[in-house]
PDB file of C-alpha atoms in Angstrom:
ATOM      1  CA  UNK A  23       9.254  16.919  -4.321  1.00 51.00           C
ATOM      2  CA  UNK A  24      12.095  14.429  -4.602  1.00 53.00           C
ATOM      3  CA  UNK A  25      10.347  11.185  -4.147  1.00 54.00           C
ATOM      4  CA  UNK A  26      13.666   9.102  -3.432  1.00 56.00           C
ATOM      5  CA  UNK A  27      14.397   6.960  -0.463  1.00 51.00           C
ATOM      6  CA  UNK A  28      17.012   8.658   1.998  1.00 51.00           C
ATOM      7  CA  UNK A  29      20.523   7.376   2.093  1.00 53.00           C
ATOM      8  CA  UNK A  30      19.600   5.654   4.755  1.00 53.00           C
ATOM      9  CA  UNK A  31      18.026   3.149   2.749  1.00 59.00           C
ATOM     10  CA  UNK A  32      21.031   2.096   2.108  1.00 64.00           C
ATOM     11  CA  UNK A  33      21.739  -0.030   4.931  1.00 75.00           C
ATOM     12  CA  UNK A  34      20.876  -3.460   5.284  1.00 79.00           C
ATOM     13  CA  UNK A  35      18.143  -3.367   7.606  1.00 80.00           C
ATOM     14  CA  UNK A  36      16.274  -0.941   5.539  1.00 82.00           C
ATOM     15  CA  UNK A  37      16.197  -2.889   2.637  1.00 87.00           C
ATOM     16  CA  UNK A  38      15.182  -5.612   4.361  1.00 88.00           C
ATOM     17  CA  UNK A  39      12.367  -4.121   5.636  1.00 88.00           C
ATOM     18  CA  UNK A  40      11.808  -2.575   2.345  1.00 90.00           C
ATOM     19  CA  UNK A  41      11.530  -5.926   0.459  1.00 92.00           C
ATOM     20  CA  UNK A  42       9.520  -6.899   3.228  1.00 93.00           C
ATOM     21  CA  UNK A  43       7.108  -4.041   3.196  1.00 92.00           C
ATOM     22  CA  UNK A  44       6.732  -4.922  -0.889  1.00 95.00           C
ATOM     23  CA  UNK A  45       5.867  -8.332  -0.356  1.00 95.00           C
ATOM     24  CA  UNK A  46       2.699  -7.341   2.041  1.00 94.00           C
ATOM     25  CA  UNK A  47       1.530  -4.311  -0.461  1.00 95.00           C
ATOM     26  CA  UNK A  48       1.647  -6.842  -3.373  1.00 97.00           C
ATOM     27  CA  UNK A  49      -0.312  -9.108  -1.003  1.00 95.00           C
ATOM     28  CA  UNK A  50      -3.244  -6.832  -0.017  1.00 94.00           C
ATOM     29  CA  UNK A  51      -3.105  -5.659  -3.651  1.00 96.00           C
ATOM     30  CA  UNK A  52      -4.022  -8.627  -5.119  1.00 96.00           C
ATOM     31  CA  UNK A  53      -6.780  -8.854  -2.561  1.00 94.00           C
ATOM     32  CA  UNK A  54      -8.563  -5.779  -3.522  1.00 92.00           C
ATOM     33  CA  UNK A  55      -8.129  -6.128  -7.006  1.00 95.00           C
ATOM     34  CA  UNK A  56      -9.753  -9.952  -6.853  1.00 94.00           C
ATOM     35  CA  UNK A  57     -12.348  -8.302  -4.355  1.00 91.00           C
ATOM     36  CA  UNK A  58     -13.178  -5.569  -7.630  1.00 91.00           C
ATOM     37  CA  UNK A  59     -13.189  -8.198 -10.215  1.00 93.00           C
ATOM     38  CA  UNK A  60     -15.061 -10.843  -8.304  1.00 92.00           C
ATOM     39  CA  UNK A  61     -17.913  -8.167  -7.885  1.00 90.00           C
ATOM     40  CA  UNK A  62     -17.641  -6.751 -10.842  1.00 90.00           C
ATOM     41  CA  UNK A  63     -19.923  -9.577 -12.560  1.00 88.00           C
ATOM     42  CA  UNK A  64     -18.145  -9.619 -15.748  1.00 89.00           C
ATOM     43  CA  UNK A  65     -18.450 -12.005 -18.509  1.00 91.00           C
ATOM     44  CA  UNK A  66     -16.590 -14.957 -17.860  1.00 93.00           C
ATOM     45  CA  UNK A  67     -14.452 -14.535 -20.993  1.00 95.00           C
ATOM     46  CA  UNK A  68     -13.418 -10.771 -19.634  1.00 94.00           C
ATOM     47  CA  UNK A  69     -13.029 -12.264 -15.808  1.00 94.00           C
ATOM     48  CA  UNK A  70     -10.555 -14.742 -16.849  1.00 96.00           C
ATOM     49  CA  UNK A  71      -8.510 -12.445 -19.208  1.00 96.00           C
ATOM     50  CA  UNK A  72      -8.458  -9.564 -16.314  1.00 96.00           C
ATOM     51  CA  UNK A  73      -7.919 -12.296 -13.256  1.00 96.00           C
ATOM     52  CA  UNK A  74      -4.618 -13.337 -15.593  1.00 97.00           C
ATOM     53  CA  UNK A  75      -3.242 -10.063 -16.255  1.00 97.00           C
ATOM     54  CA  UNK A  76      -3.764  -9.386 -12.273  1.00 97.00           C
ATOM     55  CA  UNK A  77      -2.363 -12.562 -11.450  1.00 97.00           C
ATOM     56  CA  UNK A  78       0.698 -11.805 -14.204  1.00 97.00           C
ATOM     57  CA  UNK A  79       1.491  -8.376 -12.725  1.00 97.00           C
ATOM     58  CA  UNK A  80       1.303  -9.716  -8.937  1.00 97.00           C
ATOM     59  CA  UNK A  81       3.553 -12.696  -9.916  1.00 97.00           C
ATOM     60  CA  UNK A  82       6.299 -10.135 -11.360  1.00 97.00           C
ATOM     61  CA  UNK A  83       5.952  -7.539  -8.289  1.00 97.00           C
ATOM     62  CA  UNK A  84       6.291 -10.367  -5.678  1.00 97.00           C
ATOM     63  CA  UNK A  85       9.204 -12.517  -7.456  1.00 97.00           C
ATOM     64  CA  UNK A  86      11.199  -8.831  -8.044  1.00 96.00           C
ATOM     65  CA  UNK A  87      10.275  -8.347  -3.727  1.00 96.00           C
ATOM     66  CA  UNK A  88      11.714 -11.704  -3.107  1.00 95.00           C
ATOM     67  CA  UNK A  89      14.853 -11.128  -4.961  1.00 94.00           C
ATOM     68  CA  UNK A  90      15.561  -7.393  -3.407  1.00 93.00           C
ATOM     69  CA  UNK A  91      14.900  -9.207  -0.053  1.00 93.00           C
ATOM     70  CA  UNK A  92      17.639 -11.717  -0.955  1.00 93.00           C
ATOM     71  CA  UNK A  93      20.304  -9.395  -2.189  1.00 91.00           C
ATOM     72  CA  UNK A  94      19.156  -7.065   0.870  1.00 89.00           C
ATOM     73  CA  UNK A  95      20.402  -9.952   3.418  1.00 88.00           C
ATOM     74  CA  UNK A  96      23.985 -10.018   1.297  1.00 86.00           C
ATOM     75  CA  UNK A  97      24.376  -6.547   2.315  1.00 81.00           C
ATOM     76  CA  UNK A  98      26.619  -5.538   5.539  1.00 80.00           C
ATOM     77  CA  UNK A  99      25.106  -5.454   8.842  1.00 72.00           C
ATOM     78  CA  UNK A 100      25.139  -2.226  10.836  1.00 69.00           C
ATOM     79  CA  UNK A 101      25.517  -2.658  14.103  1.00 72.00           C
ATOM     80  CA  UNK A 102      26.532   0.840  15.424  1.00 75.00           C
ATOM     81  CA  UNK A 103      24.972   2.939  18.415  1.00 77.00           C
ATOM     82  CA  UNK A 104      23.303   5.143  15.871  1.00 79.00           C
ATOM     83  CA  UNK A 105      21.563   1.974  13.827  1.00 72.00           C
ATOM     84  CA  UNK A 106      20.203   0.398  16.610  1.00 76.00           C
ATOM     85  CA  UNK A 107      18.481   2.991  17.935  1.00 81.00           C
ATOM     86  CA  UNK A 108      16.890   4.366  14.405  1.00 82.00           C
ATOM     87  CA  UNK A 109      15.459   0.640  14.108  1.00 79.00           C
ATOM     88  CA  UNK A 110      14.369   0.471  17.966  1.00 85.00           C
ATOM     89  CA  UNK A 111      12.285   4.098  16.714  1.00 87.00           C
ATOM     90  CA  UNK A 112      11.011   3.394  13.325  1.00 87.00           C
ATOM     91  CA  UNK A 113       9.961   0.232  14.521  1.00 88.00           C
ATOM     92  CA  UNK A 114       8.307   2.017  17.785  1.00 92.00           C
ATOM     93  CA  UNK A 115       6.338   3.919  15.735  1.00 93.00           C
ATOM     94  CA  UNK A 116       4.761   1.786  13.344  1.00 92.00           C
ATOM     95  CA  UNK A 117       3.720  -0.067  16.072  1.00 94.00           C
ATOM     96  CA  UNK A 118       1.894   2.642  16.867  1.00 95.00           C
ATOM     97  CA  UNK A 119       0.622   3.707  13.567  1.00 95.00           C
ATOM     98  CA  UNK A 120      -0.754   0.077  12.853  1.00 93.00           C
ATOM     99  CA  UNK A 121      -2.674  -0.144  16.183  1.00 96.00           C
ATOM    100  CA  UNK A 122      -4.402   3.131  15.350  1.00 95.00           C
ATOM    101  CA  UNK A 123      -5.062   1.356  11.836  1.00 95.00           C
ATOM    102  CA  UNK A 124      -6.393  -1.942  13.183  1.00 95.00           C
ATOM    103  CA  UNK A 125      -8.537   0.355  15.439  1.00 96.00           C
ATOM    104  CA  UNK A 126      -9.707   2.395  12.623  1.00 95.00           C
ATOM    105  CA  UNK A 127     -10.595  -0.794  10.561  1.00 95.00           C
ATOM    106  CA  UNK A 128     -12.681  -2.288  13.389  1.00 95.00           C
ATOM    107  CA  UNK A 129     -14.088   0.867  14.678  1.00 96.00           C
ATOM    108  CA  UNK A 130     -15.496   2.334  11.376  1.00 95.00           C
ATOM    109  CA  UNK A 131     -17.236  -0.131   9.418  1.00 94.00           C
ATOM    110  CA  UNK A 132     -19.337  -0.701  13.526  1.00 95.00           C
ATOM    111  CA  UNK A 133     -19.873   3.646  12.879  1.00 95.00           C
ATOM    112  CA  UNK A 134     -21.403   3.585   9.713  1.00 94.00           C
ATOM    113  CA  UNK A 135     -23.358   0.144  10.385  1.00 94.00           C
ATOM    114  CA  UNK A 136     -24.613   2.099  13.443  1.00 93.00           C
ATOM    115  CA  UNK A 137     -25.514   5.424  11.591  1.00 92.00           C
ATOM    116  CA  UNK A 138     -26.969   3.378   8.669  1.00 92.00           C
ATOM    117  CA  UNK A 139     -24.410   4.538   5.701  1.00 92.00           C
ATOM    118  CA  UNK A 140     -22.765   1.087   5.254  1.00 91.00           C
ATOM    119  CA  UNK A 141     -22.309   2.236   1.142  1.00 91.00           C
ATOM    120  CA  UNK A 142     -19.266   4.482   3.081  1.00 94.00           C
ATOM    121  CA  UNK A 143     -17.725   0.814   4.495  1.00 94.00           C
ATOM    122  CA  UNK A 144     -14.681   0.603   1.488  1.00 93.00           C
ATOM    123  CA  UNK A 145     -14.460   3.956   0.771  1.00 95.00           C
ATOM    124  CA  UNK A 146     -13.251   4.839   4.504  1.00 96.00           C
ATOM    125  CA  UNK A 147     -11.311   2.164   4.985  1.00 95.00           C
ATOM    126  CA  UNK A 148      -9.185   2.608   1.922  1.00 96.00           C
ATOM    127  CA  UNK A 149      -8.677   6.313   3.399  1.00 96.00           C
ATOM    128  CA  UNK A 150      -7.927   4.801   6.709  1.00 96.00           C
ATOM    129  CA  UNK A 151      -5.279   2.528   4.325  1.00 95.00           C
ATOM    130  CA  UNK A 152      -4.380   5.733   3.084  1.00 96.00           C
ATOM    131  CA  UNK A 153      -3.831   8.062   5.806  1.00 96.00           C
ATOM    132  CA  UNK A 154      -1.374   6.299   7.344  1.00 94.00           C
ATOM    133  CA  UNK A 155       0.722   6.226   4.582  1.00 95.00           C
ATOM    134  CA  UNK A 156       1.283   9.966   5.359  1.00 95.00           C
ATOM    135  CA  UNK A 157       3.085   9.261   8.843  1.00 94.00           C
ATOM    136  CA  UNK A 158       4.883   6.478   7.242  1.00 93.00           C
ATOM    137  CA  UNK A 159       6.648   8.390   4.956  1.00 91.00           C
ATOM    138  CA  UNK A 160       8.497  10.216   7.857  1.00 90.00           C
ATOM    139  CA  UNK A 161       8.996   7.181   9.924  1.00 90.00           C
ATOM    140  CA  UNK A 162      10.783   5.656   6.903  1.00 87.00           C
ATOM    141  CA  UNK A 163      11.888   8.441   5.157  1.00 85.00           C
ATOM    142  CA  UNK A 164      10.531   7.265   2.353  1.00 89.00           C
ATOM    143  CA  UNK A 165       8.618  10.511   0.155  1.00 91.00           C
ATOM    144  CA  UNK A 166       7.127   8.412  -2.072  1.00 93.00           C
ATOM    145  CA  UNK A 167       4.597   7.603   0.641  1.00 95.00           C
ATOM    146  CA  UNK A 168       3.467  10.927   1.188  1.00 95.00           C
ATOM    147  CA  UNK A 169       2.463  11.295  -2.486  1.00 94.00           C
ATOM    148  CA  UNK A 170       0.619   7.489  -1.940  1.00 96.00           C
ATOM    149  CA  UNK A 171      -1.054   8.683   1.120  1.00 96.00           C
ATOM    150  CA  UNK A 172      -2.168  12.033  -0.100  1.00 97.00           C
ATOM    151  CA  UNK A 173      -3.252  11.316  -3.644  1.00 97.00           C
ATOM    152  CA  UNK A 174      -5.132   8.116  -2.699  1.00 97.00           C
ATOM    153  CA  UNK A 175      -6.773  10.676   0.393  1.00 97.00           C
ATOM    154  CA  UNK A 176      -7.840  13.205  -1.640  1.00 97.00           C
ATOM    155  CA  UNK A 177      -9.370  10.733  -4.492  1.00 97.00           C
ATOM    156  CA  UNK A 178     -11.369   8.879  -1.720  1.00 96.00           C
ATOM    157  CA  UNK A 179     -12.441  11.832   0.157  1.00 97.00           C
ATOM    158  CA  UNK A 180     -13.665  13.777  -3.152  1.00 96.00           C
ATOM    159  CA  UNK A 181     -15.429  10.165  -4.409  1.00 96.00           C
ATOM    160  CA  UNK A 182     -17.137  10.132  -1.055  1.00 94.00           C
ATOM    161  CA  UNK A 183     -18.725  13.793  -0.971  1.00 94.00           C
ATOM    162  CA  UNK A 184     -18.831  14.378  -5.325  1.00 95.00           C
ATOM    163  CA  UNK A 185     -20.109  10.789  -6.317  1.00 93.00           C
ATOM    164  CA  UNK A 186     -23.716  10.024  -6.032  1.00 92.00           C
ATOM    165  CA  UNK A 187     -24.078   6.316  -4.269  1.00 89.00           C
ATOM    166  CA  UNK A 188     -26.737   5.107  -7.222  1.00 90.00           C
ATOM    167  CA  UNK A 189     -23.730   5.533  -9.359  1.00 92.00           C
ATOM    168  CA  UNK A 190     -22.551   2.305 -11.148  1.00 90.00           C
ATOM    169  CA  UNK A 191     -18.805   1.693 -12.916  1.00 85.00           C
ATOM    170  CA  UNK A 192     -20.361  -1.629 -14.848  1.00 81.00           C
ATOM    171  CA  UNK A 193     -21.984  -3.529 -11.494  1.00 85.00           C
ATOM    172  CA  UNK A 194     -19.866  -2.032  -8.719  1.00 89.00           C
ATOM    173  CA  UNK A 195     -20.885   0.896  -6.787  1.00 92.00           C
ATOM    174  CA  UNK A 196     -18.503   4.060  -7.933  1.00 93.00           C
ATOM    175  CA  UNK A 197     -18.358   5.078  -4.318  1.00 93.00           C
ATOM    176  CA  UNK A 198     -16.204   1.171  -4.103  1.00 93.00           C
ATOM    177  CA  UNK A 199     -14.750   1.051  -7.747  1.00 94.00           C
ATOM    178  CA  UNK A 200     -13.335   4.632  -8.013  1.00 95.00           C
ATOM    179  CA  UNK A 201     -11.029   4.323  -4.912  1.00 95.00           C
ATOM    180  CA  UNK A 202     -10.803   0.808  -4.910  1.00 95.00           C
ATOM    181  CA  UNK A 203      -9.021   0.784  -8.620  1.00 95.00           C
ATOM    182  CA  UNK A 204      -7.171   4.125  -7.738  1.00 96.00           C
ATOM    183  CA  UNK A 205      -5.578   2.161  -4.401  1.00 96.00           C
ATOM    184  CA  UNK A 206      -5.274  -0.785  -6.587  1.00 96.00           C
ATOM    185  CA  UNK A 207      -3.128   1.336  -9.759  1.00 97.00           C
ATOM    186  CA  UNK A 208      -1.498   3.810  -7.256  1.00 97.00           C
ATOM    187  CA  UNK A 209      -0.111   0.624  -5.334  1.00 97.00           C
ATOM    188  CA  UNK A 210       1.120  -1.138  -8.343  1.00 97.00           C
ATOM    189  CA  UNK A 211       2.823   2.239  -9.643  1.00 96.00           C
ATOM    190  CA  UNK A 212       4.679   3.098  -6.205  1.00 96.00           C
ATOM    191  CA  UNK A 213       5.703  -0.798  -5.400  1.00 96.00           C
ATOM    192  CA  UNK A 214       7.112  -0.669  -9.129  1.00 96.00           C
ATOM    193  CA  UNK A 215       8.876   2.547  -7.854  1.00 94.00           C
ATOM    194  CA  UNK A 216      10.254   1.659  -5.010  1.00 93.00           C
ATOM    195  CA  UNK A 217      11.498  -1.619  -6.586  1.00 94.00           C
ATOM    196  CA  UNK A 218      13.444   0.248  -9.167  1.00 92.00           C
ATOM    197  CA  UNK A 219      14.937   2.782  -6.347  1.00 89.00           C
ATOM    198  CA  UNK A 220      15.788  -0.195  -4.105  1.00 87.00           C
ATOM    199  CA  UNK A 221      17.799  -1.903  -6.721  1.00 86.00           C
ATOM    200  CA  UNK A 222      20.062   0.992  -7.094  1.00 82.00           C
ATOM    201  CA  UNK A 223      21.894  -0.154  -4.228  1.00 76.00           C
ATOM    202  CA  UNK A 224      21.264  -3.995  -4.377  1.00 79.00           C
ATOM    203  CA  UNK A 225      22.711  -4.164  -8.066  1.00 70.00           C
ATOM    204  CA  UNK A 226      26.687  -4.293  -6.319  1.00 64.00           C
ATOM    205  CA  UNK A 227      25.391  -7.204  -4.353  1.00 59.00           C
TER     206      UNK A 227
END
């Protein structure tokens, strides 16, 4: 499977909302990754030298977003028939897709708090983070999504049925750590990707 961005991407309001798309990844990256290491009780010594290498590879990812999203707004505008309606759609349905996220985030942790299996809470809503990858990689035509969205599933789902919850990576929970890390490394690995691919037609600029 070609994992390349469509020639669509091109155009300067894809790689606008490309860049801008990088920017929040590298955000709720960082997040999880602090969220591991913070729980992870470590040694202080080991804490500090992981916090800096996390800190060093989200400084590089979101000052390479930042300059993509410069050169991106140097780039033509396209205001034809055609363009305008492909935005008005792919912007219609990620609408859509991130209300049935939000929904998904608020309506699954209150599940498994109900049906007493709160060890579940990260797991699922990583998958939920996950899943809708899958219908974003259409929207955008952007394959390297589907590979995110399906790899990261399939982890998740087999942690959550293979890996028995007394299970401990150092102090965290492997039901947490395993796809916590993998969404963590995964994210890191297709931002770097689609960095490199988007340059390919900033590089002119």
């Amino acid at each position: 499977m070609r994992l390349e961005a469509s020639a669509v991407h091109q155009k300067r309001a894809a790689q606008i909302g490309r860049a801008k798309g990088m920017i929040w990844m590298v955000s709720v990256t960082i997040f999880f990754a602090l969220y591991d290491l913070y729980f992870a009780k470590l040694s202080v010594f080991v804490t500090i030298c992981i916090c800096i290498i996390i800190c060093a590879i989200t400084a590089i990812l979101f000052a390479w977003s930042m300059k993509t999203l410069r050169l991106a707004k140097k780039l033509p505008g396209d205001n034809s028939i055609e363009a305008i309606q492909r935005g008005d759609s792919m912007r219609r349905w990620f609408l859509i897709i991130l209300i049935v996220e939000i929904a998904g985030f608020n309506i699954a942790p209150i599940a498994l708090w109900k049906f007493d299996h709160l060890q579940y809470i990260v797991p699922v809503v990583i998958l939920i983070a996950a899943l809708h990858f899958i219908p974003l990689g259409r929207i955008f035509e952007m394959p390297v999504y589907y590979f995110l969205g399906i790899i990261l599933s399939l982890i998740t789902i087999v942690t959550m049925f293979l890996v028995p919850v007394s299970l401990q990576i150092g102090n965290l929970p492997a039901l947490v750590a395993i796809p916590s890390l993998s969404f963590i490394f995964l994210n890191w690995i297709v931002i770097l990707y689609i960095l490199k691919d988007a340059m390919k037609y900033l590089r002119k600029v």
